[in-house]
mmCIF file of N, CA and C in Angstrom:
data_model
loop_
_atom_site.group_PDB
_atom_site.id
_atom_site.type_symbol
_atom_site.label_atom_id
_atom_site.label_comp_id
_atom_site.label_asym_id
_atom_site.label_seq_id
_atom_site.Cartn_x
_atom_site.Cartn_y
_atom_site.Cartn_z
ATOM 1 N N UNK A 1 -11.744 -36.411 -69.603
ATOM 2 C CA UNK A 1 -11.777 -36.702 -68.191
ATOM 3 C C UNK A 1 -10.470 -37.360 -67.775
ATOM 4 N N UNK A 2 -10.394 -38.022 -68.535
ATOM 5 C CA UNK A 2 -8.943 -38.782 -67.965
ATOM 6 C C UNK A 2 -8.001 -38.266 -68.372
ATOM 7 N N UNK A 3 -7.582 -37.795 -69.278
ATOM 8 C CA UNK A 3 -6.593 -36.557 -70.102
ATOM 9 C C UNK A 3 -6.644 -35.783 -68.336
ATOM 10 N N UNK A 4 -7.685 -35.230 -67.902
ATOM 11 C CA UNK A 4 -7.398 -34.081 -66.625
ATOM 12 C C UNK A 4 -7.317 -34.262 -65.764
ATOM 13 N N UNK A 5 -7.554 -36.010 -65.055
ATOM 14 C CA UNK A 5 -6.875 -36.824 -64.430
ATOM 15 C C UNK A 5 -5.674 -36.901 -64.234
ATOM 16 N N UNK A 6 -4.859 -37.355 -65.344
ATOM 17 C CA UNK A 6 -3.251 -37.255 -65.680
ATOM 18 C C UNK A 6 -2.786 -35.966 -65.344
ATOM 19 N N UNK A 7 -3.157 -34.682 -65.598
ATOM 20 C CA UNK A 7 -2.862 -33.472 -65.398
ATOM 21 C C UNK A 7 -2.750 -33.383 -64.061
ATOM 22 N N UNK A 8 -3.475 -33.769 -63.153
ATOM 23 C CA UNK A 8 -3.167 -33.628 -61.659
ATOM 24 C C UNK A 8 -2.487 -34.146 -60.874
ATOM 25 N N UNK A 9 -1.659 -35.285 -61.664
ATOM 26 C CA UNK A 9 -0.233 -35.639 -61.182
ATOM 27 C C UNK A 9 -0.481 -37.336 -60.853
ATOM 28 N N UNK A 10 -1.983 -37.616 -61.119
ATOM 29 C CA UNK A 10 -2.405 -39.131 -60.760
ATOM 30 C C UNK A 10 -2.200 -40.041 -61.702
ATOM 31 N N UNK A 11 -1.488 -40.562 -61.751
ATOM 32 C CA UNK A 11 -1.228 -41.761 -63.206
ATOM 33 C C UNK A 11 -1.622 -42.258 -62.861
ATOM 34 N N UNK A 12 -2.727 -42.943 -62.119
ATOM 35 C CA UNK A 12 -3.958 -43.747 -62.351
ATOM 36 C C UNK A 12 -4.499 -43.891 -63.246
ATOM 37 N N UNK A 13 -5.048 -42.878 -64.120
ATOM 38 C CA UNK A 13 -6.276 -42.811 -65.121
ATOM 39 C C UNK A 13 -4.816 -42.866 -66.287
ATOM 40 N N UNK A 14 -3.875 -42.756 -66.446
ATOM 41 C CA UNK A 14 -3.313 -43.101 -67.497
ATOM 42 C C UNK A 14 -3.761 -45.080 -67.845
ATOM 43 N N UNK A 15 -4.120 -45.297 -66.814
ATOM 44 C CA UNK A 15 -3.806 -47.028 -67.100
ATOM 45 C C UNK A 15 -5.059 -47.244 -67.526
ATOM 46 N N UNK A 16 -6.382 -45.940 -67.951
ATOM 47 C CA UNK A 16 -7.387 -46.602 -68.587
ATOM 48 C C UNK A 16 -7.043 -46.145 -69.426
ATOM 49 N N UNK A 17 -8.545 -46.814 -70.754
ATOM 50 C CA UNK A 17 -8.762 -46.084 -72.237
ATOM 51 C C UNK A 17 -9.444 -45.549 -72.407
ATOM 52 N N UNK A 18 -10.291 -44.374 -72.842
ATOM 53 C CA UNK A 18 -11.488 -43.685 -72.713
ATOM 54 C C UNK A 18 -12.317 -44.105 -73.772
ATOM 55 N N UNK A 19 -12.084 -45.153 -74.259
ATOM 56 C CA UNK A 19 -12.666 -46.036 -74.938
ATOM 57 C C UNK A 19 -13.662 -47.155 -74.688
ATOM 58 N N UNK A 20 -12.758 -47.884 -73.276
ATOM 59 C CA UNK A 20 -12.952 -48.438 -72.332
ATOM 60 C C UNK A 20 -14.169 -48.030 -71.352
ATOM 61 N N UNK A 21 -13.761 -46.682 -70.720
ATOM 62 C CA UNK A 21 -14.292 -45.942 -70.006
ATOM 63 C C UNK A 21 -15.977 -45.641 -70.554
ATOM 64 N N UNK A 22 -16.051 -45.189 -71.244
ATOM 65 C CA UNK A 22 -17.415 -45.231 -72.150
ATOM 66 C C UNK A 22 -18.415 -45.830 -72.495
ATOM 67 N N UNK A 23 -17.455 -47.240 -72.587
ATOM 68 C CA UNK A 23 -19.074 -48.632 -72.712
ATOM 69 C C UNK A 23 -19.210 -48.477 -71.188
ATOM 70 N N UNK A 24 -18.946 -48.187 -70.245
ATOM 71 C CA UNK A 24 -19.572 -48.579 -68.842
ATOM 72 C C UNK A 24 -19.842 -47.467 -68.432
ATOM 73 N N UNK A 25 -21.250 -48.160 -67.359
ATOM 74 C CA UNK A 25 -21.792 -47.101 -67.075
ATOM 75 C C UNK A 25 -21.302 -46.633 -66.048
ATOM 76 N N UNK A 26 -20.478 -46.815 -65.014
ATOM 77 C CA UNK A 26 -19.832 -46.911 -63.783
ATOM 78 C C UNK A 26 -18.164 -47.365 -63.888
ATOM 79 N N UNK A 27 -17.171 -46.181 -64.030
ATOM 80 C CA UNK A 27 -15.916 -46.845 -63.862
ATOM 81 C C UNK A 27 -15.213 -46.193 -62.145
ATOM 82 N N UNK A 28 -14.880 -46.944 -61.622
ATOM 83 C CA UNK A 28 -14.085 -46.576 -60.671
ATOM 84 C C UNK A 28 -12.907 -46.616 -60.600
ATOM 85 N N UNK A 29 -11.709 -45.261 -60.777
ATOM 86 C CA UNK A 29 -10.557 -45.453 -60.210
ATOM 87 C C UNK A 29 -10.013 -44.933 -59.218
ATOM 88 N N UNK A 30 -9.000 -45.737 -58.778
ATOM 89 C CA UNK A 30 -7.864 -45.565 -57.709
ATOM 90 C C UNK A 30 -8.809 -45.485 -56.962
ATOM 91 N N UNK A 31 -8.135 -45.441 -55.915
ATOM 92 C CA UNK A 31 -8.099 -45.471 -53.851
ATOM 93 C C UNK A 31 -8.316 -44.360 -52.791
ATOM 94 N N UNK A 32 -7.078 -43.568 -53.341
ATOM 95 C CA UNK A 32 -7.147 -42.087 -52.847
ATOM 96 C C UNK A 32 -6.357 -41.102 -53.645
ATOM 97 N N UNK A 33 -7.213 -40.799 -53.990
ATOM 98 C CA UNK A 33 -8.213 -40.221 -54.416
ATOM 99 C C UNK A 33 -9.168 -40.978 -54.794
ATOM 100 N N UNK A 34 -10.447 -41.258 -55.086
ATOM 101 C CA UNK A 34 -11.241 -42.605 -55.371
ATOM 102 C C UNK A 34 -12.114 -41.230 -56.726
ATOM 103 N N UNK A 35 -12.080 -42.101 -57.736
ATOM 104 C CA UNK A 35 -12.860 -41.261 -58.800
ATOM 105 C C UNK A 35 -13.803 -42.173 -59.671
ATOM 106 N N UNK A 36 -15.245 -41.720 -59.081
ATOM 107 C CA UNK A 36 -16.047 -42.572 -59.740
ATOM 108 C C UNK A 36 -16.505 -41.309 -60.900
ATOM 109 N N UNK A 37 -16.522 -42.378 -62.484
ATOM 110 C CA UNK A 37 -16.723 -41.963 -63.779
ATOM 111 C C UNK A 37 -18.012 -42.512 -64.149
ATOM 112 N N UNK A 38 -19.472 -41.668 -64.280
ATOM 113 C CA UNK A 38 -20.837 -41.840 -64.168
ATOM 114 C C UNK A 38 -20.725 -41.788 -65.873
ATOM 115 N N UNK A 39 -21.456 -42.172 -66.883
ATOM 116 C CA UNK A 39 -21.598 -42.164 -67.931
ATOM 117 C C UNK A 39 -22.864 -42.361 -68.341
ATOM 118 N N UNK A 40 -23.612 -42.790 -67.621
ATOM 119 C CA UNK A 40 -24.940 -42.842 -67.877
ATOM 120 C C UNK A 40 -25.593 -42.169 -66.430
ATOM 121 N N UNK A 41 -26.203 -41.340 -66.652
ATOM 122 C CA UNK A 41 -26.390 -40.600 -65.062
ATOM 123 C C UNK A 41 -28.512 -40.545 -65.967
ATOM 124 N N UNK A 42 -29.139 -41.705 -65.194
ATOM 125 C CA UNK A 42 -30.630 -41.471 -64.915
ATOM 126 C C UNK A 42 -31.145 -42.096 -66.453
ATOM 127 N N UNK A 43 -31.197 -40.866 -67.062
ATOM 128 C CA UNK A 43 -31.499 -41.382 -68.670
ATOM 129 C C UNK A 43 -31.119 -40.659 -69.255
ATOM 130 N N UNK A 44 -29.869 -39.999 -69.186
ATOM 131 C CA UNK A 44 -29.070 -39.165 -69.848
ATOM 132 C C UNK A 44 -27.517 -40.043 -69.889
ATOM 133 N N UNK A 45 -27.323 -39.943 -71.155
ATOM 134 C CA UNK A 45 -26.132 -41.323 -71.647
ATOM 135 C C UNK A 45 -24.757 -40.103 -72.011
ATOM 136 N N UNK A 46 -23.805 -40.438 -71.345
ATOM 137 C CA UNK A 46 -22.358 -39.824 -72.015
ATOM 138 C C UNK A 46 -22.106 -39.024 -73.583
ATOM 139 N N UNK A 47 -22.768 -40.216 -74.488
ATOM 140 C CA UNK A 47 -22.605 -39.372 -75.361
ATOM 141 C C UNK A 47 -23.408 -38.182 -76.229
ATOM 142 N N UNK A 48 -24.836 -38.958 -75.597
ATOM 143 C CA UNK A 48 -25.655 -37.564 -75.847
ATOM 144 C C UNK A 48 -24.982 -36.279 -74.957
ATOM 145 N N UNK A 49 -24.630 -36.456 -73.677
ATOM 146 C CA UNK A 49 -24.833 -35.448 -73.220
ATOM 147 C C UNK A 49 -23.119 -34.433 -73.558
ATOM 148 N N UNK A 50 -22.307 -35.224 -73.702
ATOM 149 C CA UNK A 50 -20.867 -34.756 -74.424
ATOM 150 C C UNK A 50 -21.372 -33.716 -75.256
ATOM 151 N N UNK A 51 -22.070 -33.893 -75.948
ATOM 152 C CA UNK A 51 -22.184 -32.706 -77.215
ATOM 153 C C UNK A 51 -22.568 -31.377 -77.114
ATOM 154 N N UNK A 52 -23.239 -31.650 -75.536
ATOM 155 C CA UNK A 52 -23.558 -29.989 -75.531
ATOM 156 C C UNK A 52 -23.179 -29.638 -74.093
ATOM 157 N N UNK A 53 -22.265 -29.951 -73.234
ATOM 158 C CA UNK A 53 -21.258 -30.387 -72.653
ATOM 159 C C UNK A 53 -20.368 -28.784 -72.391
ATOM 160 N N UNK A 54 -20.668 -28.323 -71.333
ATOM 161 C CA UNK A 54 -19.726 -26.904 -70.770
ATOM 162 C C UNK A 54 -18.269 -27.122 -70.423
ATOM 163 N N UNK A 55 -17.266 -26.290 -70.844
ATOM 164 C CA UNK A 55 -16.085 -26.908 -70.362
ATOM 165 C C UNK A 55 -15.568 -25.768 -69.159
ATOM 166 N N UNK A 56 -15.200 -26.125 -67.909
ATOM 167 C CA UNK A 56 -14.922 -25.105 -67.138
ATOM 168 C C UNK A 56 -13.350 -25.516 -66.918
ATOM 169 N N UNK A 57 -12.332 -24.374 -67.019
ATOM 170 C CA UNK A 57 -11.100 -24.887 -66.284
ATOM 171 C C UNK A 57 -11.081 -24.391 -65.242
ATOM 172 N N UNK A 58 -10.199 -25.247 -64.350
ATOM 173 C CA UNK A 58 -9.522 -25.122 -62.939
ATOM 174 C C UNK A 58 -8.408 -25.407 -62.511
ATOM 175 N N UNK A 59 -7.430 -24.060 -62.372
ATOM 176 C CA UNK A 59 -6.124 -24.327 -62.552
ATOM 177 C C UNK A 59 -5.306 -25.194 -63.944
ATOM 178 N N UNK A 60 -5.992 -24.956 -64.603
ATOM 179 C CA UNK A 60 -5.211 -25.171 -65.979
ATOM 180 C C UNK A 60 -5.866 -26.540 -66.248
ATOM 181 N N UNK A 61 -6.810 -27.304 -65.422
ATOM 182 C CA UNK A 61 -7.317 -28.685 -65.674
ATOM 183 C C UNK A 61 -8.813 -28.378 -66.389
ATOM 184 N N UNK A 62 -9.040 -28.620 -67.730
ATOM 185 C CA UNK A 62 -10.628 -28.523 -68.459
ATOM 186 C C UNK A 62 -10.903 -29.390 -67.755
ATOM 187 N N UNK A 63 -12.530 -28.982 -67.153
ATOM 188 C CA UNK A 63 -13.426 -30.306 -66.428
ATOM 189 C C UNK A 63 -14.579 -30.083 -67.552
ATOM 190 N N UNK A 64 -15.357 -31.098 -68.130
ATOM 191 C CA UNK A 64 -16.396 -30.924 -69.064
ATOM 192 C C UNK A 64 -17.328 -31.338 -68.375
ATOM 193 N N UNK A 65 -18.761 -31.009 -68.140
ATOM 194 C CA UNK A 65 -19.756 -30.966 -67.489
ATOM 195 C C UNK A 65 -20.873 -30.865 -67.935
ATOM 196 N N UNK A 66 -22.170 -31.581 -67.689
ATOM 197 C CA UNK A 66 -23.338 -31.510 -68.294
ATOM 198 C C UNK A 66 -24.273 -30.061 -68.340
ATOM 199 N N UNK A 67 -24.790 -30.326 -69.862
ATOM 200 C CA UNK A 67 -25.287 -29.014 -69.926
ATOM 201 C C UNK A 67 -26.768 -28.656 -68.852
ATOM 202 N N UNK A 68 -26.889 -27.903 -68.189
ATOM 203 C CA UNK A 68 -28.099 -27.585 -67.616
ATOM 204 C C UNK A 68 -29.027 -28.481 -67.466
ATOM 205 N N UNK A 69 -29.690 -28.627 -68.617
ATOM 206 C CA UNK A 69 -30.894 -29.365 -69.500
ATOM 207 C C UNK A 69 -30.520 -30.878 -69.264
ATOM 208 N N UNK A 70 -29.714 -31.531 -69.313
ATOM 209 C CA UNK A 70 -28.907 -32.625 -69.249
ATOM 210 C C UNK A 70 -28.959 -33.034 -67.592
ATOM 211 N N UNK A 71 -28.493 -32.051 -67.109
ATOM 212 C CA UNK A 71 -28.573 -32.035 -65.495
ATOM 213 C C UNK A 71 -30.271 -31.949 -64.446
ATOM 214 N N UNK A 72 -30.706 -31.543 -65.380
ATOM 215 C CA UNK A 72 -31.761 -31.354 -64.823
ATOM 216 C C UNK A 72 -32.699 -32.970 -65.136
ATOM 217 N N UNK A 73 -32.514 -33.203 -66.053
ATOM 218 C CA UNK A 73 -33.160 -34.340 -66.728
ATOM 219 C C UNK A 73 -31.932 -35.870 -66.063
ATOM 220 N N UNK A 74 -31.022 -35.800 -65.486
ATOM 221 C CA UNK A 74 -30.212 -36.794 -64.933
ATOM 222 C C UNK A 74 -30.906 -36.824 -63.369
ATOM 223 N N UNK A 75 -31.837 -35.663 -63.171
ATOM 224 C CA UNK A 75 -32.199 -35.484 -61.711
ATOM 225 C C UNK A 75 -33.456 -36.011 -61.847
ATOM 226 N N UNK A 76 -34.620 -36.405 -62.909
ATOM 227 C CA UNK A 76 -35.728 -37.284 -62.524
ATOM 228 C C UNK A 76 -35.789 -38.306 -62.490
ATOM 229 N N UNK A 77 -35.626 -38.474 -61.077
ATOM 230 C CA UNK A 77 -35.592 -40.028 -60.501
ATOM 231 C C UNK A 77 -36.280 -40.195 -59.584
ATOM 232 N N UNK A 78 -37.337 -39.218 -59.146
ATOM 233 C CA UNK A 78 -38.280 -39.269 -57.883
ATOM 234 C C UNK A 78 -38.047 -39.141 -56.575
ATOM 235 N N UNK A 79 -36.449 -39.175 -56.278
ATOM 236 C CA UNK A 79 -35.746 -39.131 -54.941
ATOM 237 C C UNK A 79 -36.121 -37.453 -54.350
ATOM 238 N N UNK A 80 -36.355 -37.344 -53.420
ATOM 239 C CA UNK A 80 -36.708 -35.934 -52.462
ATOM 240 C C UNK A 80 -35.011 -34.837 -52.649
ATOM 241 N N UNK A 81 -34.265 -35.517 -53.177
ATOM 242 C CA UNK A 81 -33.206 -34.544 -52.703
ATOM 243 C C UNK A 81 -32.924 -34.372 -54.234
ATOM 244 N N UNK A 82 -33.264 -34.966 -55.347
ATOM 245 C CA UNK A 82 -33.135 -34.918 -56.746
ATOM 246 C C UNK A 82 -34.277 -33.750 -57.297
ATOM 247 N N UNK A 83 -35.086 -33.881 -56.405
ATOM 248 C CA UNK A 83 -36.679 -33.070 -57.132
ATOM 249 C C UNK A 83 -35.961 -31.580 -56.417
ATOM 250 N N UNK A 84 -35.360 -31.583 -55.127
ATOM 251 C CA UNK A 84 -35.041 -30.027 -54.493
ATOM 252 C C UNK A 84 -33.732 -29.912 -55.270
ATOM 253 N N UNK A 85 -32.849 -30.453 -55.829
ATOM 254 C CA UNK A 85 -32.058 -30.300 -57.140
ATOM 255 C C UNK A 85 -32.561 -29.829 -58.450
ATOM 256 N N UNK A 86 -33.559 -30.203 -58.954
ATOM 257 C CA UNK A 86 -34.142 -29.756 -59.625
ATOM 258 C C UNK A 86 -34.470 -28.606 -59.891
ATOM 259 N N UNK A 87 -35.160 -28.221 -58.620
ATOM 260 C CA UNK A 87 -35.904 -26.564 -58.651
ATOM 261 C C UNK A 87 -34.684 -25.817 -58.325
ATOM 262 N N UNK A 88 -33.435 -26.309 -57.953
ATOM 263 C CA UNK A 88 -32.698 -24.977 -57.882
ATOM 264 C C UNK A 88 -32.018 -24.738 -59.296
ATOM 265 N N UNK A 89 -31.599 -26.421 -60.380
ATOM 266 C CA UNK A 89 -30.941 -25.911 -61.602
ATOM 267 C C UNK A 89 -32.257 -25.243 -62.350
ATOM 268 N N UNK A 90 -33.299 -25.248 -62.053
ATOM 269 C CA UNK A 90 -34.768 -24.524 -62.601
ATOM 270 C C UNK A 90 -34.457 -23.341 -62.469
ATOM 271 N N UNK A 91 -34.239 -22.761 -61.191
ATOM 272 C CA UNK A 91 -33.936 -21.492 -61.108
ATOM 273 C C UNK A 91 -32.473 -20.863 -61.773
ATOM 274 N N UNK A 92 -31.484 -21.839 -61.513
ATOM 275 C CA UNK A 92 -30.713 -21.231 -62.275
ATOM 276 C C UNK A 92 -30.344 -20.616 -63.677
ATOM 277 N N UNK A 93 -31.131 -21.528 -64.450
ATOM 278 C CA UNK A 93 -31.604 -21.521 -65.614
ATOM 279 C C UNK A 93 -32.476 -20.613 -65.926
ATOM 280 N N UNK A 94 -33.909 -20.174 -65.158
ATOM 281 C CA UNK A 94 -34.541 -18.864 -65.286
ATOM 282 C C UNK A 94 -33.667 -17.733 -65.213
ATOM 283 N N UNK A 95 -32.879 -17.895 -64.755
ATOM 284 C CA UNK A 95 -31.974 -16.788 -64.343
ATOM 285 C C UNK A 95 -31.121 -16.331 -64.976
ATOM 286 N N UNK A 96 -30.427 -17.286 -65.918
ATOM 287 C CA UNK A 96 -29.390 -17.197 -67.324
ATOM 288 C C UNK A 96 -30.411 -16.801 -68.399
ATOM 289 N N UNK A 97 -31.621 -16.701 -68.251
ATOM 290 C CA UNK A 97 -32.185 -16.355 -69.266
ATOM 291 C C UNK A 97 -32.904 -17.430 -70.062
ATOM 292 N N UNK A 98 -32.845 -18.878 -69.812
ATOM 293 C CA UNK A 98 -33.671 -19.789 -70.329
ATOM 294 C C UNK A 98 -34.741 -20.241 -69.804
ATOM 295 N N UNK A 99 -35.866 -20.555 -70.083
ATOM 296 C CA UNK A 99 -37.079 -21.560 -69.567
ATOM 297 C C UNK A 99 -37.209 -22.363 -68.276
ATOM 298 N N UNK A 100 -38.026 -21.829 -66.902
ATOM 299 C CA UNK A 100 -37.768 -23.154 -66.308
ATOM 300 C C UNK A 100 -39.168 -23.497 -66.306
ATOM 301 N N UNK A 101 -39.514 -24.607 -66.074
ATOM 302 C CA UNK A 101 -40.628 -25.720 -66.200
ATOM 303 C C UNK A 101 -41.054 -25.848 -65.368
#
C-alpha cells in the first residue's frame, strides 16, 4: 500500500513504516490527498485477509484488495447500506461461479 502510494508521486507515505502501519487499526495520511489505511475492517484483520488478497493494477500502481469472502464478511455490521452491500458482493460471487449465502 504504501510502496503504491510513493508510486503516485506522494512522498507522504514514504514517511511511514508498514510495520507501523499494521499494528493500527486506522492510519491516516496526508491532507490532500487524505488516505485513510483500514486494517481491521469489522472482524476481518489485515493480516488474515492479506493472504488471499487480489492484486489489481492501475496504471502501473498494484492496489491489493480483499478477497470477496473477506469483503463480504467486513460488511456484517447490521448497517442498511452494509446488508444492500452484501447482496450485491453475493451476487457477484454467484456469478464468478462461487456460493452465495
Amino acid at each position: 500500500m504504501l510502496a503504491g502510494l510513493g508510486e503516485t508521486g506522494f512522498g507522504f507515505a514514504k514517511e511511514w513504516l508498514a510495520e507501523e502501519v499494521a499494528k493500527r487499526p486506522v492510519t491516516i495520511i496526508g491532507d490532500s490527498p487524505r488516505v485513510d489505511i483500514l486494517t481491521v475492517a469489522w472482524s476481518v484483520h489485515y493480516r488474515e485477509a492479506s493472504k488471499e488478497a487480489t492484486v489489481f493494477t492501475v496504471e502501473t500502481v498494484k492496489i491489493p484488495t480483499a478477497s470477496i469472502d473477506h469483503l463480504i464478511a467486513s460488511k456484517r455490521t447490521g448497517r442498511l447500506q452494509d446488508a444492500a452491500d452484501i447482496e450485491v458482493l453475493e451476487e457477484i460471487k454467484r456469478l464468478r461461479g462461487g456460493e452465495a449465502r
